[in-house]
């Protein structure tokens, strides 16, 4: 079951939500979402002054949040709290700047009641900006593991 706007499944809120819209969703399997870098994100003032670059670690967070939408849209995991457990094979291929729209694609590889693995890829204008293998754990919605 998904709400009218799948982004609303995320427990994250601005200023720490990095998914604006979901374009494709197969609950528990895959998601295609997007985030537009507006340029007014507070951290860009210091990363880097006069030369803002969207941080790579926030690109990973955006991928994780997109993946969380796919998990939370699956009735088996509704109300869970997906948390980062680790990342592997992370690569950044290009700089992401204000005005860029990150297309976030996440495919769940392995999933159990306790967590799983997913492949994530963020692109800008069809070119890979970031890719990673994401490990996640599922905590109860109240924060207890």
PDB file of C-alpha atoms in Angstrom:
ATOM      1  CA  UNK A   1       0.000   0.000   0.000  1.00  0.00           C
ATOM      2  CA  UNK A   2       1.416   3.394  -0.943  1.00  0.00           C
ATOM      3  CA  UNK A   3       0.079   6.832  -0.117  1.00  0.00           C
ATOM      4  CA  UNK A   4      -0.844   9.351  -2.811  1.00  0.00           C
ATOM      5  CA  UNK A   5       2.729  10.647  -2.683  1.00  0.00           C
ATOM      6  CA  UNK A   6       5.296   7.900  -2.002  1.00  0.00           C
ATOM      7  CA  UNK A   7       7.807  10.508  -0.758  1.00  0.00           C
ATOM      8  CA  UNK A   8       5.540  10.875   2.278  1.00  0.00           C
ATOM      9  CA  UNK A   9       6.575   7.358   3.339  1.00  0.00           C
ATOM     10  CA  UNK A  10       9.983   8.712   4.325  1.00  0.00           C
ATOM     11  CA  UNK A  11      10.501   9.582   7.983  1.00  0.00           C
ATOM     12  CA  UNK A  12      12.899  12.333   6.804  1.00  0.00           C
ATOM     13  CA  UNK A  13      11.819  15.954   6.622  1.00  0.00           C
ATOM     14  CA  UNK A  14      13.453  19.050   5.180  1.00  0.00           C
ATOM     15  CA  UNK A  15      16.147  20.123   5.465  1.00  0.00           C
ATOM     16  CA  UNK A  16      17.322  16.497   5.463  1.00  0.00           C
ATOM     17  CA  UNK A  17      15.072  14.955   2.829  1.00  0.00           C
ATOM     18  CA  UNK A  18      16.758  14.437  -0.533  1.00  0.00           C
ATOM     19  CA  UNK A  19      13.912  12.946  -2.588  1.00  0.00           C
ATOM     20  CA  UNK A  20      11.493  15.350  -4.278  1.00  0.00           C
ATOM     21  CA  UNK A  21       9.449  12.937  -6.393  1.00  0.00           C
ATOM     22  CA  UNK A  22       9.058   9.261  -7.232  1.00  0.00           C
ATOM     23  CA  UNK A  23       8.626   8.420 -10.918  1.00  0.00           C
ATOM     24  CA  UNK A  24       8.577   4.610 -10.784  1.00  0.00           C
ATOM     25  CA  UNK A  25       7.993   2.291  -7.861  1.00  0.00           C
ATOM     26  CA  UNK A  26       7.860  -1.473  -7.425  1.00  0.00           C
ATOM     27  CA  UNK A  27       7.426  -1.942  -3.662  1.00  0.00           C
ATOM     28  CA  UNK A  28      10.213  -3.985  -2.115  1.00  0.00           C
ATOM     29  CA  UNK A  29      12.033  -4.214  -5.462  1.00  0.00           C
ATOM     30  CA  UNK A  30      13.000  -0.942  -7.135  1.00  0.00           C
ATOM     31  CA  UNK A  31      12.460   2.786  -7.319  1.00  0.00           C
ATOM     32  CA  UNK A  32      13.287   5.649  -9.640  1.00  0.00           C
ATOM     33  CA  UNK A  33      13.135   9.030  -7.940  1.00  0.00           C
ATOM     34  CA  UNK A  34      14.653  12.488  -8.250  1.00  0.00           C
ATOM     35  CA  UNK A  35      16.050  15.379  -6.290  1.00  0.00           C
ATOM     36  CA  UNK A  36      16.793  18.847  -7.650  1.00  0.00           C
ATOM     37  CA  UNK A  37      19.779  20.567  -6.051  1.00  0.00           C
ATOM     38  CA  UNK A  38      18.296  23.994  -5.393  1.00  0.00           C
ATOM     39  CA  UNK A  39      21.456  25.752  -4.284  1.00  0.00           C
ATOM     40  CA  UNK A  40      19.950  27.080  -1.057  1.00  0.00           C
ATOM     41  CA  UNK A  41      20.916  23.972   0.939  1.00  0.00           C
ATOM     42  CA  UNK A  42      22.756  25.385   3.984  1.00  0.00           C
ATOM     43  CA  UNK A  43      25.768  23.069   3.665  1.00  0.00           C
ATOM     44  CA  UNK A  44      26.547  24.387   0.159  1.00  0.00           C
ATOM     45  CA  UNK A  45      27.649  27.703   1.688  1.00  0.00           C
ATOM     46  CA  UNK A  46      30.691  25.900   3.066  1.00  0.00           C
ATOM     47  CA  UNK A  47      31.120  23.192   0.399  1.00  0.00           C
ATOM     48  CA  UNK A  48      32.716  25.193  -1.194  1.00  0.00           C
ATOM     49  CA  UNK A  49      32.430  28.998  -0.799  1.00  0.00           C
ATOM     50  CA  UNK A  50      31.943  30.480  -4.263  1.00  0.00           C
ATOM     51  CA  UNK A  51      32.112  27.015  -5.852  1.00  0.00           C
ATOM     52  CA  UNK A  52      29.197  24.962  -4.467  1.00  0.00           C
ATOM     53  CA  UNK A  53      29.406  21.199  -5.025  1.00  0.00           C
ATOM     54  CA  UNK A  54      26.723  18.832  -3.721  1.00  0.00           C
ATOM     55  CA  UNK A  55      28.617  16.518  -1.319  1.00  0.00           C
ATOM     56  CA  UNK A  56      29.175  12.910  -2.306  1.00  0.00           C
ATOM     57  CA  UNK A  57      28.023  11.652   1.080  1.00  0.00           C
ATOM     58  CA  UNK A  58      24.710  13.460   0.566  1.00  0.00           C
ATOM     59  CA  UNK A  59      24.406  11.775  -2.840  1.00  0.00           C
ATOM     60  CA  UNK A  60      24.672   8.462  -0.973  1.00  0.00           C
ATOM     61  CA  UNK A  61      22.032   9.643   1.482  1.00  0.00           C
ATOM     62  CA  UNK A  62      19.720  10.555  -1.417  1.00  0.00           C
ATOM     63  CA  UNK A  63      20.154   7.049  -2.841  1.00  0.00           C
ATOM     64  CA  UNK A  64      19.446   5.520   0.574  1.00  0.00           C
ATOM     65  CA  UNK A  65      16.323   7.630   0.987  1.00  0.00           C
ATOM     66  CA  UNK A  66      15.073   6.615  -2.461  1.00  0.00           C
ATOM     67  CA  UNK A  67      15.693   2.977  -1.538  1.00  0.00           C
ATOM     68  CA  UNK A  68      13.799   3.512   1.711  1.00  0.00           C
ATOM     69  CA  UNK A  69      10.742   4.547  -0.319  1.00  0.00           C
ATOM     70  CA  UNK A  70      10.835   1.188  -2.131  1.00  0.00           C
ATOM     71  CA  UNK A  71      11.060  -0.676   1.177  1.00  0.00           C
ATOM     72  CA  UNK A  72       8.435   1.324   3.047  1.00  0.00           C
ATOM     73  CA  UNK A  73       5.978   0.979   0.141  1.00  0.00           C
ATOM     74  CA  UNK A  74       6.036  -2.796   0.718  1.00  0.00           C
ATOM     75  CA  UNK A  75       3.356  -3.710   3.280  1.00  0.00           C
ATOM     76  CA  UNK A  76       5.789  -6.149   4.952  1.00  0.00           C
ATOM     77  CA  UNK A  77       8.057  -3.242   5.951  1.00  0.00           C
ATOM     78  CA  UNK A  78       5.554  -0.430   6.490  1.00  0.00           C
ATOM     79  CA  UNK A  79       6.346   1.409   9.701  1.00  0.00           C
ATOM     80  CA  UNK A  80       9.935   0.149   9.783  1.00  0.00           C
ATOM     81  CA  UNK A  81      12.902   2.482   9.993  1.00  0.00           C
ATOM     82  CA  UNK A  82      15.496   1.630   7.294  1.00  0.00           C
ATOM     83  CA  UNK A  83      18.992   2.583   8.476  1.00  0.00           C
ATOM     84  CA  UNK A  84      22.371   2.549   6.773  1.00  0.00           C
ATOM     85  CA  UNK A  85      24.395  -0.518   7.710  1.00  0.00           C
ATOM     86  CA  UNK A  86      27.239   0.169   5.269  1.00  0.00           C
ATOM     87  CA  UNK A  87      28.238   0.888   1.707  1.00  0.00           C
ATOM     88  CA  UNK A  88      30.544  -0.858  -0.740  1.00  0.00           C
ATOM     89  CA  UNK A  89      31.967  -0.116  -4.156  1.00  0.00           C
ATOM     90  CA  UNK A  90      31.207   3.613  -3.950  1.00  0.00           C
ATOM     91  CA  UNK A  91      32.282   5.686  -6.949  1.00  0.00           C
ATOM     92  CA  UNK A  92      31.764   9.341  -7.752  1.00  0.00           C
ATOM     93  CA  UNK A  93      32.092  10.147 -11.433  1.00  0.00           C
ATOM     94  CA  UNK A  94      31.133  13.810 -11.763  1.00  0.00           C
ATOM     95  CA  UNK A  95      30.473  16.924  -9.736  1.00  0.00           C
ATOM     96  CA  UNK A  96      26.881  17.783  -8.886  1.00  0.00           C
ATOM     97  CA  UNK A  97      26.021  21.465  -8.687  1.00  0.00           C
ATOM     98  CA  UNK A  98      23.055  23.718  -7.940  1.00  0.00           C
ATOM     99  CA  UNK A  99      20.414  23.381 -10.652  1.00  0.00           C
ATOM    100  CA  UNK A 100      21.318  19.738 -11.358  1.00  0.00           C
ATOM    101  CA  UNK A 101      18.604  17.127 -10.987  1.00  0.00           C
ATOM    102  CA  UNK A 102      19.782  13.840  -9.525  1.00  0.00           C
ATOM    103  CA  UNK A 103      17.935  10.857 -10.943  1.00  0.00           C
ATOM    104  CA  UNK A 104      18.047   8.193  -8.246  1.00  0.00           C
ATOM    105  CA  UNK A 105      17.704   4.536  -9.199  1.00  0.00           C
ATOM    106  CA  UNK A 106      17.783   1.839  -6.537  1.00  0.00           C
ATOM    107  CA  UNK A 107      17.233  -1.880  -7.031  1.00  0.00           C
ATOM    108  CA  UNK A 108      16.918  -4.191  -4.029  1.00  0.00           C
ATOM    109  CA  UNK A 109      19.163  -7.241  -4.451  1.00  0.00           C
ATOM    110  CA  UNK A 110      18.504  -9.119  -1.236  1.00  0.00           C
ATOM    111  CA  UNK A 111      15.869  -8.503   1.398  1.00  0.00           C
ATOM    112  CA  UNK A 112      14.956 -10.153   4.694  1.00  0.00           C
ATOM    113  CA  UNK A 113      12.988  -9.197   7.789  1.00  0.00           C
ATOM    114  CA  UNK A 114      16.166  -7.657   9.271  1.00  0.00           C
ATOM    115  CA  UNK A 115      17.692  -5.827   6.287  1.00  0.00           C
ATOM    116  CA  UNK A 116      19.319  -6.331   2.939  1.00  0.00           C
ATOM    117  CA  UNK A 117      21.397  -5.056   0.051  1.00  0.00           C
ATOM    118  CA  UNK A 118      20.594  -2.760  -2.848  1.00  0.00           C
ATOM    119  CA  UNK A 119      22.349  -1.283  -5.863  1.00  0.00           C
ATOM    120  CA  UNK A 120      22.087   2.477  -6.274  1.00  0.00           C
ATOM    121  CA  UNK A 121      22.967   4.848  -9.071  1.00  0.00           C
ATOM    122  CA  UNK A 122      22.545   8.622  -9.237  1.00  0.00           C
ATOM    123  CA  UNK A 123      22.764  10.309 -12.624  1.00  0.00           C
ATOM    124  CA  UNK A 124      22.630  13.870 -13.920  1.00  0.00           C
ATOM    125  CA  UNK A 125      21.655  14.362 -17.558  1.00  0.00           C
ATOM    126  CA  UNK A 126      22.134  10.624 -18.144  1.00  0.00           C
ATOM    127  CA  UNK A 127      25.703  10.603 -16.801  1.00  0.00           C
ATOM    128  CA  UNK A 128      26.592   8.690 -13.649  1.00  0.00           C
ATOM    129  CA  UNK A 129      27.382  10.951 -10.711  1.00  0.00           C
ATOM    130  CA  UNK A 130      27.473   8.295  -7.978  1.00  0.00           C
ATOM    131  CA  UNK A 131      27.051   4.544  -7.728  1.00  0.00           C
ATOM    132  CA  UNK A 132      27.200   2.234  -4.720  1.00  0.00           C
ATOM    133  CA  UNK A 133      26.109  -1.010  -3.165  1.00  0.00           C
ATOM    134  CA  UNK A 134      24.006  -0.131  -0.112  1.00  0.00           C
ATOM    135  CA  UNK A 135      23.591  -2.285   2.994  1.00  0.00           C
ATOM    136  CA  UNK A 136      20.626  -1.465   5.215  1.00  0.00           C
ATOM    137  CA  UNK A 137      19.092  -2.718   8.420  1.00  0.00           C
ATOM    138  CA  UNK A 138      15.439  -2.452   9.381  1.00  0.00           C
ATOM    139  CA  UNK A 139      14.709  -1.119  12.852  1.00  0.00           C
ATOM    140  CA  UNK A 140      11.280  -0.881  14.378  1.00  0.00           C
ATOM    141  CA  UNK A 141       9.561   2.424  13.727  1.00  0.00           C
ATOM    142  CA  UNK A 142      10.148   3.487  17.327  1.00  0.00           C
ATOM    143  CA  UNK A 143      13.942   3.207  16.902  1.00  0.00           C
ATOM    144  CA  UNK A 144      14.495  -0.170  18.574  1.00  0.00           C
ATOM    145  CA  UNK A 145      16.399  -2.635  16.418  1.00  0.00           C
TER     146      UNK A 145
END
